[in-house]
PDB file of C-alpha atoms in Angstrom:
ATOM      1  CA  UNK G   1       0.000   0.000   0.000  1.00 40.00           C
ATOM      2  CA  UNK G   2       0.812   3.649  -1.054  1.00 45.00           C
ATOM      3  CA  UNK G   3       1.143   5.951   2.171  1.00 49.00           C
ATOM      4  CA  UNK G   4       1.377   9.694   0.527  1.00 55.00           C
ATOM      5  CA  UNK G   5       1.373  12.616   2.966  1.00 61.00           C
ATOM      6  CA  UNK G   6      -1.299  13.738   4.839  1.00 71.00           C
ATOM      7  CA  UNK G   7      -3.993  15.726   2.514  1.00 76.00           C
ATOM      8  CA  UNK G   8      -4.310  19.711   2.829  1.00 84.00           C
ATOM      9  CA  UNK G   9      -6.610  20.243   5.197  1.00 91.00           C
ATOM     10  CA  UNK G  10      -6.915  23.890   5.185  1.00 92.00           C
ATOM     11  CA  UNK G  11      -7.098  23.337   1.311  1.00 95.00           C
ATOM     12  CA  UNK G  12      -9.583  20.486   1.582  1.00 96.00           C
ATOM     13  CA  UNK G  13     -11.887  23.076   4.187  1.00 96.00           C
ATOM     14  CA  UNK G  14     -11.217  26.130   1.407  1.00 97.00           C
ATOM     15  CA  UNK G  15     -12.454  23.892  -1.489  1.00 97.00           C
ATOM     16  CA  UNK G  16     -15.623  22.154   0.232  1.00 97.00           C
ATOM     17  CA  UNK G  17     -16.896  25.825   1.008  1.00 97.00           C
ATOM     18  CA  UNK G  18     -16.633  26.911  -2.008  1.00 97.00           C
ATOM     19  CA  UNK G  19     -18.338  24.142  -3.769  1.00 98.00           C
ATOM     20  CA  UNK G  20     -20.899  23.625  -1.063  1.00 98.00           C
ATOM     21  CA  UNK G  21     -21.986  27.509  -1.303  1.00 97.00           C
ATOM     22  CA  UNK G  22     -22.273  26.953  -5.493  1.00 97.00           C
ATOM     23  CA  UNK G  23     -23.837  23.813  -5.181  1.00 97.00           C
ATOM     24  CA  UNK G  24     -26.662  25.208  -2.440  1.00 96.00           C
ATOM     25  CA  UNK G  25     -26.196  29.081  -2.037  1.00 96.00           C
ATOM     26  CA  UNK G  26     -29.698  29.399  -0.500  1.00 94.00           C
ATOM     27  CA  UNK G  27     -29.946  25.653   0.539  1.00 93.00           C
ATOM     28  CA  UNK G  28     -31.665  22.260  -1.120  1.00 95.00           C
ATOM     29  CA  UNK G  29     -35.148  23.127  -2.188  1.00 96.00           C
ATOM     30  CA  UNK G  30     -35.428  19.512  -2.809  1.00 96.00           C
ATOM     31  CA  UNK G  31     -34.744  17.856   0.145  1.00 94.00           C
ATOM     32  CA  UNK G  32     -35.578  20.617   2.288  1.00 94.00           C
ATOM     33  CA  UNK G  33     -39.164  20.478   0.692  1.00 95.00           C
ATOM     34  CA  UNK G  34     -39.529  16.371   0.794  1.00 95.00           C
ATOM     35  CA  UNK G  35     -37.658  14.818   3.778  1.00 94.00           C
ATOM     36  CA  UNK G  36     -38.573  15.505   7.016  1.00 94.00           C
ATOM     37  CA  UNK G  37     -36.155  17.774   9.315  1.00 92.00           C
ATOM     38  CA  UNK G  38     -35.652  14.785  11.559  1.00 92.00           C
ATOM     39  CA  UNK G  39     -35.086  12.065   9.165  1.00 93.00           C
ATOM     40  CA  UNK G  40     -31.593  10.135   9.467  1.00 92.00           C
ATOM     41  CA  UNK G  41     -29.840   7.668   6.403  1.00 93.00           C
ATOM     42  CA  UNK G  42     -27.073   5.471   6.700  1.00 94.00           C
ATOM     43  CA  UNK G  43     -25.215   5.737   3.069  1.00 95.00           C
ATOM     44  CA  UNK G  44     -22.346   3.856   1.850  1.00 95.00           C
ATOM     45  CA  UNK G  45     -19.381   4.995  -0.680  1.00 96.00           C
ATOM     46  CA  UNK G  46     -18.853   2.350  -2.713  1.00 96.00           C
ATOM     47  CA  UNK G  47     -16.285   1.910  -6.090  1.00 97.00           C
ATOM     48  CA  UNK G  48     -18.237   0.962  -9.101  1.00 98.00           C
ATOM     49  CA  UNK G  49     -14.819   0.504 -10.585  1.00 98.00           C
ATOM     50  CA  UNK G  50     -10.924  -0.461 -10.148  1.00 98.00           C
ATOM     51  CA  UNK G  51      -8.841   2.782  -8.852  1.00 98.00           C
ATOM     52  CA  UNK G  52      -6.599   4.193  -6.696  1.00 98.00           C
ATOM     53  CA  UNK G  53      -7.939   6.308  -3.839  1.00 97.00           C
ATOM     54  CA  UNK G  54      -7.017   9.829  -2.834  1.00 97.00           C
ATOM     55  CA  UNK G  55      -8.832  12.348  -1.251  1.00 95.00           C
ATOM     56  CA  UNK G  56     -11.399  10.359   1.190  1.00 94.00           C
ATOM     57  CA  UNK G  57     -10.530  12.838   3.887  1.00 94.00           C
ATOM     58  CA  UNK G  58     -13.180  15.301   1.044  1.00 95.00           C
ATOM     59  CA  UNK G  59     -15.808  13.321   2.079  1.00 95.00           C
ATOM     60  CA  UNK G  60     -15.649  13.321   5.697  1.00 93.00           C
ATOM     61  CA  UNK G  61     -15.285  17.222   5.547  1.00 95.00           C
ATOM     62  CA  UNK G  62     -18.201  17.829   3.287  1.00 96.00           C
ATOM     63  CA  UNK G  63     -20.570  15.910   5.892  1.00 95.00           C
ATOM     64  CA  UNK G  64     -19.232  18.325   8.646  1.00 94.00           C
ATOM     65  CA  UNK G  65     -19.632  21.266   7.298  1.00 96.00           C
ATOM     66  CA  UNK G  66     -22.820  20.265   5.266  1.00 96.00           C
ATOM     67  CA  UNK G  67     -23.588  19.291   8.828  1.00 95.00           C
ATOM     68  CA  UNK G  68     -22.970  22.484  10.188  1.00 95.00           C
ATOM     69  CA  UNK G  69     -25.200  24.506   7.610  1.00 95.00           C
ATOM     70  CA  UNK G  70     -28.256  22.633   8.441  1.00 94.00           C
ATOM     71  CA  UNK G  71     -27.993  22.097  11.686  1.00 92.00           C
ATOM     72  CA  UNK G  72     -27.712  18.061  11.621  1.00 85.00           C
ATOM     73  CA  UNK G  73     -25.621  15.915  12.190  1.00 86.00           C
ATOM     74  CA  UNK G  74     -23.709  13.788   9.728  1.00 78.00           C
ATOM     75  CA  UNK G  75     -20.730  10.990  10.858  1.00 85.00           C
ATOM     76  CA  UNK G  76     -18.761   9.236   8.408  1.00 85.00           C
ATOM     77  CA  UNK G  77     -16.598   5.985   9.047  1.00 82.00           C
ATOM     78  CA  UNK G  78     -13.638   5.337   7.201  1.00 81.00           C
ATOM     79  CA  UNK G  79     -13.264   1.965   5.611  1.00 79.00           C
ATOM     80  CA  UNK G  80     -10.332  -0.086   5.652  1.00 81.00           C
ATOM     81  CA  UNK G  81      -9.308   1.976   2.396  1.00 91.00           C
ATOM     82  CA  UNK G  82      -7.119   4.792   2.851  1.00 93.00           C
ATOM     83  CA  UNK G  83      -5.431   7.212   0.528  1.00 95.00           C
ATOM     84  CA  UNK G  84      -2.744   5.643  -1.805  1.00 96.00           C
ATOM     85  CA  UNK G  85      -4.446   2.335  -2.039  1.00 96.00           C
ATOM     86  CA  UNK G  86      -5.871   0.425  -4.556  1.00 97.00           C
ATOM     87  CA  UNK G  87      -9.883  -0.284  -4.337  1.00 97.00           C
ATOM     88  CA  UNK G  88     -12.087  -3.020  -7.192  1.00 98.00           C
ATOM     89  CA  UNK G  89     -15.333  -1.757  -8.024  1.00 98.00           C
ATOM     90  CA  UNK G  90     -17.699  -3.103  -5.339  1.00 96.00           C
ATOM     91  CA  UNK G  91     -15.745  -2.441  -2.351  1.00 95.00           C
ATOM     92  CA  UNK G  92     -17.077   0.098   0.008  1.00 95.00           C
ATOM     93  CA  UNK G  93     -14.785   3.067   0.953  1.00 96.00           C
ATOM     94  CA  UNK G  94     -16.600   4.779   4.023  1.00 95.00           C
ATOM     95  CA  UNK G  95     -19.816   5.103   5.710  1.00 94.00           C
ATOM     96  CA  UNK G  96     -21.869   8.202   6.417  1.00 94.00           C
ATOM     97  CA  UNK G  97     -24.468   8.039   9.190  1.00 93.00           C
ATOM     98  CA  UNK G  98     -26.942  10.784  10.165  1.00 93.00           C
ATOM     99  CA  UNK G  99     -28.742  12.976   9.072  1.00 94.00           C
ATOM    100  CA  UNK G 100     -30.749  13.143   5.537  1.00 94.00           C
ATOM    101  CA  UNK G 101     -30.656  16.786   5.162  1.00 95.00           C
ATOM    102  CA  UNK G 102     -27.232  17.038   5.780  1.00 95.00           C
ATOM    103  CA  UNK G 103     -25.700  14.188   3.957  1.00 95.00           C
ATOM    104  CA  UNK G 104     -27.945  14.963   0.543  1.00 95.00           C
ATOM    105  CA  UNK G 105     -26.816  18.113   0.466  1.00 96.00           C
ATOM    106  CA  UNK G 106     -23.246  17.251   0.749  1.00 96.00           C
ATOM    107  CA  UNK G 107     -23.337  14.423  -1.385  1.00 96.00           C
ATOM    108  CA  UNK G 108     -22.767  15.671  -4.667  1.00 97.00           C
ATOM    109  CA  UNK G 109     -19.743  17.519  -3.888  1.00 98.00           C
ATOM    110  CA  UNK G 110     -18.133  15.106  -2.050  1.00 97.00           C
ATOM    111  CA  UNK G 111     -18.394  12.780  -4.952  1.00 98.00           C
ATOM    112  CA  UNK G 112     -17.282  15.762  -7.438  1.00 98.00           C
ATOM    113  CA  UNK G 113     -14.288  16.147  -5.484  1.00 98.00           C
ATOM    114  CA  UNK G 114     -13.570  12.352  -4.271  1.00 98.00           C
ATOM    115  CA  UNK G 115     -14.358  11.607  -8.056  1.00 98.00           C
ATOM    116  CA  UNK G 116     -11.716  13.703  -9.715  1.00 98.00           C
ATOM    117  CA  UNK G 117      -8.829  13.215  -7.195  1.00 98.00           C
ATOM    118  CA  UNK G 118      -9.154   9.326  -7.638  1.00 98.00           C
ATOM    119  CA  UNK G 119      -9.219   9.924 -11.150  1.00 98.00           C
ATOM    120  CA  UNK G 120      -5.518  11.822 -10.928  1.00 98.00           C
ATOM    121  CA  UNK G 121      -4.235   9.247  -8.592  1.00 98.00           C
ATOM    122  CA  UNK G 122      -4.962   6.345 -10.681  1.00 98.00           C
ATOM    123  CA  UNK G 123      -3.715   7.865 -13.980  1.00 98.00           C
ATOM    124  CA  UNK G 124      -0.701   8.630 -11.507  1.00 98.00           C
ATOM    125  CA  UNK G 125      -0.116   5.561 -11.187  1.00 98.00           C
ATOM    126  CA  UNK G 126      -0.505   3.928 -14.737  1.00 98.00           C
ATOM    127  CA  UNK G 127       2.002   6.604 -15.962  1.00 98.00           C
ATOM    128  CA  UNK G 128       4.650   5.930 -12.362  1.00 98.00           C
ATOM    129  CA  UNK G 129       4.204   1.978 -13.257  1.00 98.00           C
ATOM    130  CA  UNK G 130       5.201   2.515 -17.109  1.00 98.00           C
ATOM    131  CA  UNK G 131       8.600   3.745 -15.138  1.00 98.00           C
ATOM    132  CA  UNK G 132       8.917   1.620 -12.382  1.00 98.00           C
ATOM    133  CA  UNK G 133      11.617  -0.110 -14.208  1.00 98.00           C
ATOM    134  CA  UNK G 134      14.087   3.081 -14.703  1.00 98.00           C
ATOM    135  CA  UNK G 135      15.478   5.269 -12.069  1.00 96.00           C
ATOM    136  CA  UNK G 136      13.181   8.003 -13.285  1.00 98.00           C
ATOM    137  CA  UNK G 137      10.356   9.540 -11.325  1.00 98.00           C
ATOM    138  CA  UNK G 138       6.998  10.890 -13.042  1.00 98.00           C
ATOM    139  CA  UNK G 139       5.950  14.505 -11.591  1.00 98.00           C
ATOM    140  CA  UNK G 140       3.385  16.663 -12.159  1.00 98.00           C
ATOM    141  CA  UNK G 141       3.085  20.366 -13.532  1.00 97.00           C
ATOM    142  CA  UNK G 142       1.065  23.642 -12.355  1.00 95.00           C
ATOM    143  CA  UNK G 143      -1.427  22.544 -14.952  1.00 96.00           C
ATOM    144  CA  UNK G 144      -3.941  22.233 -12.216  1.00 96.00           C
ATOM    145  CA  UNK G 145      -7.332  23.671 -11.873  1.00 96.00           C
ATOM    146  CA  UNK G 146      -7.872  26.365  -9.879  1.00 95.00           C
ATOM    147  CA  UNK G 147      -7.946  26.545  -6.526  1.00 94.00           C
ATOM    148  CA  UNK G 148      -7.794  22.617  -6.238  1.00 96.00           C
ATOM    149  CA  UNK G 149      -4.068  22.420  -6.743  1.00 96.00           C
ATOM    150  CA  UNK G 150      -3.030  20.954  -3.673  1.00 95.00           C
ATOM    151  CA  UNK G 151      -5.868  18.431  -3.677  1.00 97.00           C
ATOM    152  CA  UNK G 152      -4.780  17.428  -7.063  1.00 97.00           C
ATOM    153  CA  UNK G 153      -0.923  17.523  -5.740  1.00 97.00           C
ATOM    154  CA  UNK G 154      -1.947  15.647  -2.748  1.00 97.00           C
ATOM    155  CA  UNK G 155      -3.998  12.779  -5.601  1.00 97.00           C
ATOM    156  CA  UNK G 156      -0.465  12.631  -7.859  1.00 98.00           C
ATOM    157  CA  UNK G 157       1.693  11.568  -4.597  1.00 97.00           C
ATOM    158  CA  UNK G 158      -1.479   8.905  -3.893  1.00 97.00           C
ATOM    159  CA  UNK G 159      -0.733   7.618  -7.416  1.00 97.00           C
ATOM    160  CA  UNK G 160       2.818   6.859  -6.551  1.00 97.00           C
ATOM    161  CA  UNK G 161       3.836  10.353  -8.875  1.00 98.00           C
ATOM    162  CA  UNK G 162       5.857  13.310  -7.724  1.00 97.00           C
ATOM    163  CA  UNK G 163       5.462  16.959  -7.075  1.00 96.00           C
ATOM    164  CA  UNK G 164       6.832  19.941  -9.635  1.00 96.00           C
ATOM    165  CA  UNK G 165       7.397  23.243  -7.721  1.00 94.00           C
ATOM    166  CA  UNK G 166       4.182  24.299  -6.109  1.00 91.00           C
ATOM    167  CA  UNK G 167       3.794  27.924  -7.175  1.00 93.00           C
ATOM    168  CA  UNK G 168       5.464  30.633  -9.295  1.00 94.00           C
ATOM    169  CA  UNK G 169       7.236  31.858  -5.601  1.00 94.00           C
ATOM    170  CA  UNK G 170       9.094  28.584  -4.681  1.00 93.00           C
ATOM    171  CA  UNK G 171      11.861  27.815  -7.020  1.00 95.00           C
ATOM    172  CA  UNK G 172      13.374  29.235 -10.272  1.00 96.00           C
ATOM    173  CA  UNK G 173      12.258  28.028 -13.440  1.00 96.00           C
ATOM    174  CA  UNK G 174      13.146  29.888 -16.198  1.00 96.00           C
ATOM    175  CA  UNK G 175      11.584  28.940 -19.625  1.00 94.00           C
ATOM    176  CA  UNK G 176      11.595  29.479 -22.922  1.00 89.00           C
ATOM    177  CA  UNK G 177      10.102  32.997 -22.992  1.00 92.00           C
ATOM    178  CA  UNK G 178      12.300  34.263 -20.358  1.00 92.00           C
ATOM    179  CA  UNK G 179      15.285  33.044 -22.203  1.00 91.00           C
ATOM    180  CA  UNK G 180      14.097  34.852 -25.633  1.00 88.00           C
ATOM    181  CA  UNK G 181      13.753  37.765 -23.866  1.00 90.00           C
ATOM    182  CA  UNK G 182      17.190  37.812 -22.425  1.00 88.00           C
ATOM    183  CA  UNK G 183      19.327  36.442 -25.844  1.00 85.00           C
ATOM    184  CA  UNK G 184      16.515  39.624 -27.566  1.00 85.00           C
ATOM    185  CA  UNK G 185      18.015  42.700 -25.282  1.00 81.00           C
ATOM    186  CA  UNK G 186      21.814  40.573 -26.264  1.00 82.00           C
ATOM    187  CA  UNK G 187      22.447  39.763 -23.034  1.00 83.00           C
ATOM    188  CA  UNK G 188      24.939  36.588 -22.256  1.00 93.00           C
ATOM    189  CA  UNK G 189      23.054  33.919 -21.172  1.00 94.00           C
ATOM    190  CA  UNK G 190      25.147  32.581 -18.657  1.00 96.00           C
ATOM    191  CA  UNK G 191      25.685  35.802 -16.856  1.00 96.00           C
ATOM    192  CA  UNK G 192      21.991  36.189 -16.626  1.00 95.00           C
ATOM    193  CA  UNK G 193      21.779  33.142 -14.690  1.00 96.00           C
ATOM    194  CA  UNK G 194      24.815  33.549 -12.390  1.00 96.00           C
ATOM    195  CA  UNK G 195      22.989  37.353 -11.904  1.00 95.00           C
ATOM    196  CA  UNK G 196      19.752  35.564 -11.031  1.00 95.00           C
ATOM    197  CA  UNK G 197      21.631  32.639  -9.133  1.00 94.00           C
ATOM    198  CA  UNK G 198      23.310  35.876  -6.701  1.00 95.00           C
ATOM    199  CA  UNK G 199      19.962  37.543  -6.573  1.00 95.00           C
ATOM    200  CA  UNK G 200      17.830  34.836  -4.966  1.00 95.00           C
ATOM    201  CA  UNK G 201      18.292  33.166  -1.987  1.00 95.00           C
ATOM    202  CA  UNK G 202      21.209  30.335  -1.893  1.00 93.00           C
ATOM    203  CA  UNK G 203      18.135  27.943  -0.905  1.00 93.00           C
ATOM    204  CA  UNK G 204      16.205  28.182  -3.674  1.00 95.00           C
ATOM    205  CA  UNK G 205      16.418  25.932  -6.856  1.00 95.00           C
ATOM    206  CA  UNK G 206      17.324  26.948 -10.268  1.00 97.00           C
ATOM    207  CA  UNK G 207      16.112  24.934 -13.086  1.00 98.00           C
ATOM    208  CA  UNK G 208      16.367  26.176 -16.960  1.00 97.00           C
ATOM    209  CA  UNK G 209      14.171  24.876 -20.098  1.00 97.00           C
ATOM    210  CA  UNK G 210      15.822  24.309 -23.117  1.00 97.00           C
ATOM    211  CA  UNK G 211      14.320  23.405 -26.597  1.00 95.00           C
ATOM    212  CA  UNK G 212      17.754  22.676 -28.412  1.00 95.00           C
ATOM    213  CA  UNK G 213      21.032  20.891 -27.355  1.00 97.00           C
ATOM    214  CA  UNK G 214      23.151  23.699 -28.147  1.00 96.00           C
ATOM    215  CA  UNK G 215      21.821  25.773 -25.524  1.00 96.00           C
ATOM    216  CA  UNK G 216      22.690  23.473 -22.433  1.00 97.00           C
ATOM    217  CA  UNK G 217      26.837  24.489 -22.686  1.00 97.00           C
ATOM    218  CA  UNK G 218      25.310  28.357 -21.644  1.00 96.00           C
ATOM    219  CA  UNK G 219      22.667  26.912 -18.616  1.00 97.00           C
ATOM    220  CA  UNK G 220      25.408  24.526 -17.643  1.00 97.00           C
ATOM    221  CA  UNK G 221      27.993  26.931 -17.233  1.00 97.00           C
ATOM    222  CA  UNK G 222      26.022  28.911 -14.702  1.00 96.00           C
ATOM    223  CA  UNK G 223      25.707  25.911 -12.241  1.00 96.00           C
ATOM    224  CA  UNK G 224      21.768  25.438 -12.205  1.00 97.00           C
ATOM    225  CA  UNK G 225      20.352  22.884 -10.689  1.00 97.00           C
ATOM    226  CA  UNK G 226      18.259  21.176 -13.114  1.00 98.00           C
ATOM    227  CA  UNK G 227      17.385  21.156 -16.953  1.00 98.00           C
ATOM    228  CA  UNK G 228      14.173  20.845 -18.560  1.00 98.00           C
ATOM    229  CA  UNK G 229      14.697  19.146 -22.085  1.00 98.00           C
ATOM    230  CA  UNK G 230      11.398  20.342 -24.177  1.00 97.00           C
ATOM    231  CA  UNK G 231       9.729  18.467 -26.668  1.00 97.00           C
ATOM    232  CA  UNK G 232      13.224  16.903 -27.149  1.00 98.00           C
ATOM    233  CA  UNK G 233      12.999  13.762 -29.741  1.00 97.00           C
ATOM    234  CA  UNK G 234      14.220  10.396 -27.879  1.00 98.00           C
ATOM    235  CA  UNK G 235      17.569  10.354 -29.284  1.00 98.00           C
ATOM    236  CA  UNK G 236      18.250  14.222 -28.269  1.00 98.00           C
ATOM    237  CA  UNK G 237      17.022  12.964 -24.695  1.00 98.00           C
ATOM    238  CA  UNK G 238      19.549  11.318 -24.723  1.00 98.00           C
ATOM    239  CA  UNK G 239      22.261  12.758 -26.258  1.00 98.00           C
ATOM    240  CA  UNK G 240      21.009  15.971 -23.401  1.00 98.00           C
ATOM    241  CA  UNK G 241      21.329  13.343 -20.698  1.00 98.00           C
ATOM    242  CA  UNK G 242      24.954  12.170 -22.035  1.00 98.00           C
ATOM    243  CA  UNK G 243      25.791  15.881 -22.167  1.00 98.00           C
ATOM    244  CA  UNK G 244      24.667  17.124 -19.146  1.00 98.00           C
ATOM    245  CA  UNK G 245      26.711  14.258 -17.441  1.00 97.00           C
ATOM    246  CA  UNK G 246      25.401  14.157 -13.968  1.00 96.00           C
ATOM    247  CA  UNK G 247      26.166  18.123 -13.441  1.00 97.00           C
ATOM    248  CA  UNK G 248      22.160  18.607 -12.874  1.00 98.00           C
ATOM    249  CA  UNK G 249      19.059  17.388 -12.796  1.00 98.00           C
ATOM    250  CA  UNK G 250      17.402  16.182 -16.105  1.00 98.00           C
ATOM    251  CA  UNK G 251      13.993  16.605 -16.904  1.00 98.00           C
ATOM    252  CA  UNK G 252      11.962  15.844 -19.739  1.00 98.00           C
ATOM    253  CA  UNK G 253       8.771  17.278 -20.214  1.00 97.00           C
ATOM    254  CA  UNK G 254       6.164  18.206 -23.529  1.00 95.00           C
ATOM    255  CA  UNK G 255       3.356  16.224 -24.834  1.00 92.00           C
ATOM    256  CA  UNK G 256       4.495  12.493 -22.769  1.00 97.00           C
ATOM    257  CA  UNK G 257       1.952  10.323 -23.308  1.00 97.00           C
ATOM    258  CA  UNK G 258       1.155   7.114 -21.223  1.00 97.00           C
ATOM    259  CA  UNK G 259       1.776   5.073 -24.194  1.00 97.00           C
ATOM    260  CA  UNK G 260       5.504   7.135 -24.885  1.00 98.00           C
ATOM    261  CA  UNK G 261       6.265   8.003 -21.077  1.00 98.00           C
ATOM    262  CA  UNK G 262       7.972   4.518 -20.544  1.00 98.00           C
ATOM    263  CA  UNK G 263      10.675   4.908 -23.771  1.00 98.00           C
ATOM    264  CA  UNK G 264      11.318   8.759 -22.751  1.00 98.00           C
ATOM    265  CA  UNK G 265      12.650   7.587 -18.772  1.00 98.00           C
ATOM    266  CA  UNK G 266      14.705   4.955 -20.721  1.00 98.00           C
ATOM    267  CA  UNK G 267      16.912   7.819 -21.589  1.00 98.00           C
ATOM    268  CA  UNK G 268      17.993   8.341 -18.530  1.00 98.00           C
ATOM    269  CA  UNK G 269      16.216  11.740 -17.402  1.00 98.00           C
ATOM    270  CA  UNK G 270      15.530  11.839 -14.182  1.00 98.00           C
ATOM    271  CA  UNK G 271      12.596  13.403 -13.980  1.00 98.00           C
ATOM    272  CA  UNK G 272       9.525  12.970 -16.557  1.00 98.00           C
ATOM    273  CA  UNK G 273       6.839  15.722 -16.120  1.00 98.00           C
ATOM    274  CA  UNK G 274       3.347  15.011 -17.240  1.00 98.00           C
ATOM    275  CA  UNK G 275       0.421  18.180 -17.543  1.00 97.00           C
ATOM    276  CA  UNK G 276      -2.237  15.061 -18.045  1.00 97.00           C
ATOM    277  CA  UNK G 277      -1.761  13.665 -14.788  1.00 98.00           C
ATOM    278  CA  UNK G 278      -4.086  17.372 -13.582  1.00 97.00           C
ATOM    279  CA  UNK G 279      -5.667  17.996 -17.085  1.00 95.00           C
ATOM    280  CA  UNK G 280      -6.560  14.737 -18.460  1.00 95.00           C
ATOM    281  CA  UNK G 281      -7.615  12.445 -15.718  1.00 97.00           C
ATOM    282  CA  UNK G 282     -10.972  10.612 -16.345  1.00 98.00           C
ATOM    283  CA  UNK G 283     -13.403  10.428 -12.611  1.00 98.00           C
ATOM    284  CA  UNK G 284     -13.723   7.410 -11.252  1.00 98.00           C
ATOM    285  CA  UNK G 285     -17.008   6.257 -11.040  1.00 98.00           C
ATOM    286  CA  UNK G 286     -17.907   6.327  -7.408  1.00 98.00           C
ATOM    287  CA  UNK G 287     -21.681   6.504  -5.665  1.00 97.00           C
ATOM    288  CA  UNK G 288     -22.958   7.405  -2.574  1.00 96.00           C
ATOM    289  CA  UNK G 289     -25.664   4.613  -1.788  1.00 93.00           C
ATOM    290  CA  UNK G 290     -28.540   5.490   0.957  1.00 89.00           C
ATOM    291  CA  UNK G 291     -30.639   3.314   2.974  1.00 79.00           C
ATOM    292  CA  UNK G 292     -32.963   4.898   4.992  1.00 64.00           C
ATOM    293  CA  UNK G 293     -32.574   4.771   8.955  1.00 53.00           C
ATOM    294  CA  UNK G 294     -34.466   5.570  12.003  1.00 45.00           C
ATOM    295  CA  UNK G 295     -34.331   9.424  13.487  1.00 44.00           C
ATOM    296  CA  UNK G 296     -35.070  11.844  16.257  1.00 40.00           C
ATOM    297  CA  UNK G 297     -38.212  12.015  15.272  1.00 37.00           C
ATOM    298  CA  UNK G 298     -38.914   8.039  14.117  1.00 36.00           C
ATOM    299  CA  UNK G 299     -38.815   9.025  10.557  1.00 37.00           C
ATOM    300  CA  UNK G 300     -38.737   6.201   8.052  1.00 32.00           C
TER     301      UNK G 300
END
């Protein structure tokens, strides 16, 4: 079994609100209108196919605070399924008790959430287990959608994948426009980078994208830490690799596909960054299954 690191919470909290208060800004007409006030149901979350979970801790927030806006009371039970590991469809993930109002109203956006999240972990892991035979590692990109990037972060460790610098402010990546604009004003490339290497903290990494072998002599001579080979051809992967010569990091990154992601770590790179592990992952089919139970008020 997978153990990633614990999920965001204050991200998890952030993102539940938000959906919650677009999903019922004035509350659920629906149930609100049809099930009693006192009524209680005992629901399972079951898989209605094979994935990889991430994320459950979603579920157990959306009950609380769904909880919390109508003035129920909603418990869920974990199952023996927790994030990073495996599920088949027809295994039951967690249990919420409590009640009706409540849980219906939460129960679309915890399976929204849940949904997606599983979905990155387990394409996560199909692209990390097309690799598992190299010594490179499959990370993800700031292709993420907003404000659910360190949900989806948090999904890609679950799936057995790394994590790319988290925002603009915690490393240096400088890319191809950046590089265009310095080589425009006829500036020396490598003394940009040792200016930028003296101008930011000696903590912080410094990685440079390149789109052509002939630019790596200028990155290398400035001592970064890592190189992004982009849209490089298999052979130039590893020609870069061969060139580079253990001095930095490798990474390869543009358009990897699962089906090409196994023959580009083969180079020897030792990173391979992937924007479809955020932008492409299919939802796992997941449902939220009710039975209705006895409550305050005897409700059936």
């Amino acid at each position: 079994m997978t153990r990633a690191l614990p999920a965001p919470t204050a991200e998890i909290a952030a993102a539940v609100a938000r959906a919650l208060a677009e999903d019922a800004p004035w509350g659920d007409v629906t149930t609100e209108a049809l099930v009693p006030a006192t009524a209680s149901v005992h629901a399972v979350l079951r898989a209605r196919e094979p994935g990889v979970l991430a994320g459950l801790d979603v579920v157990a927030e959306a009950m609380t605070q769904s909880a919390a806006l109508t003035g129920g009371a909603a418990v869920t039970t974990l199952g023996a399924h927790r994030d990073g590991d495996r599920f088949d469809a027809g295994d039951d993930l967690a249990t919420v008790t409590g009640s009706a109002h409540a849980i219906l109203r939460a129960e679309r956006v915890a399976l929204n959430l849940l949904q997606h999240l599983c979905g990155v972990a387990t394409l996560t892991a199909r692209f990390a287990g097309e690799v598992a035979h190299t010594g490179a590692r499959v990370t993800d990109t700031r292709k993420t959608t907003p404000g659910l990037r360190g949900l989806e972060r948090h999904a890609v460790r679950c799936g057995g994948g790394s994590n790319h610098r988290r925002t603009l402010s915690d490393a240096v990546l400088v890319k191809d426009n950046h590089l265009a604009m310095i080589t425009s004003a006829g500036a020396d490339v490598t003394a940009a980078l040792l200016a930028l290497r003296a101008a930011v903290p000696h903590t912080t990494a410094v990685e440079v994208e390149v789109d052509r072998l002939d630019q790596l002599p200028a990155v290398l001579a400035a001592g970064v830490d890592a190189v992004l080979l982009d849209n490089f051809t298999l052979a130039d992967l590893r020609a870069g690799v061969a060139q580079v010569a253990g001095q930095a990091l490798v990474e390869a990154s543009g358009g990897v596909r699962l089906e090409t992601v196994g023959a580009v770590a083969e180079t020897g790179v030792d990173l391979v960054s992937v924007g479809a592990l955020t932008q492409a992952a299919a939802a796992v089919d997941l449902g939220l299954d009710v039975a209705v139970g006895s409550g305050a008020g005897g409700d059936r």
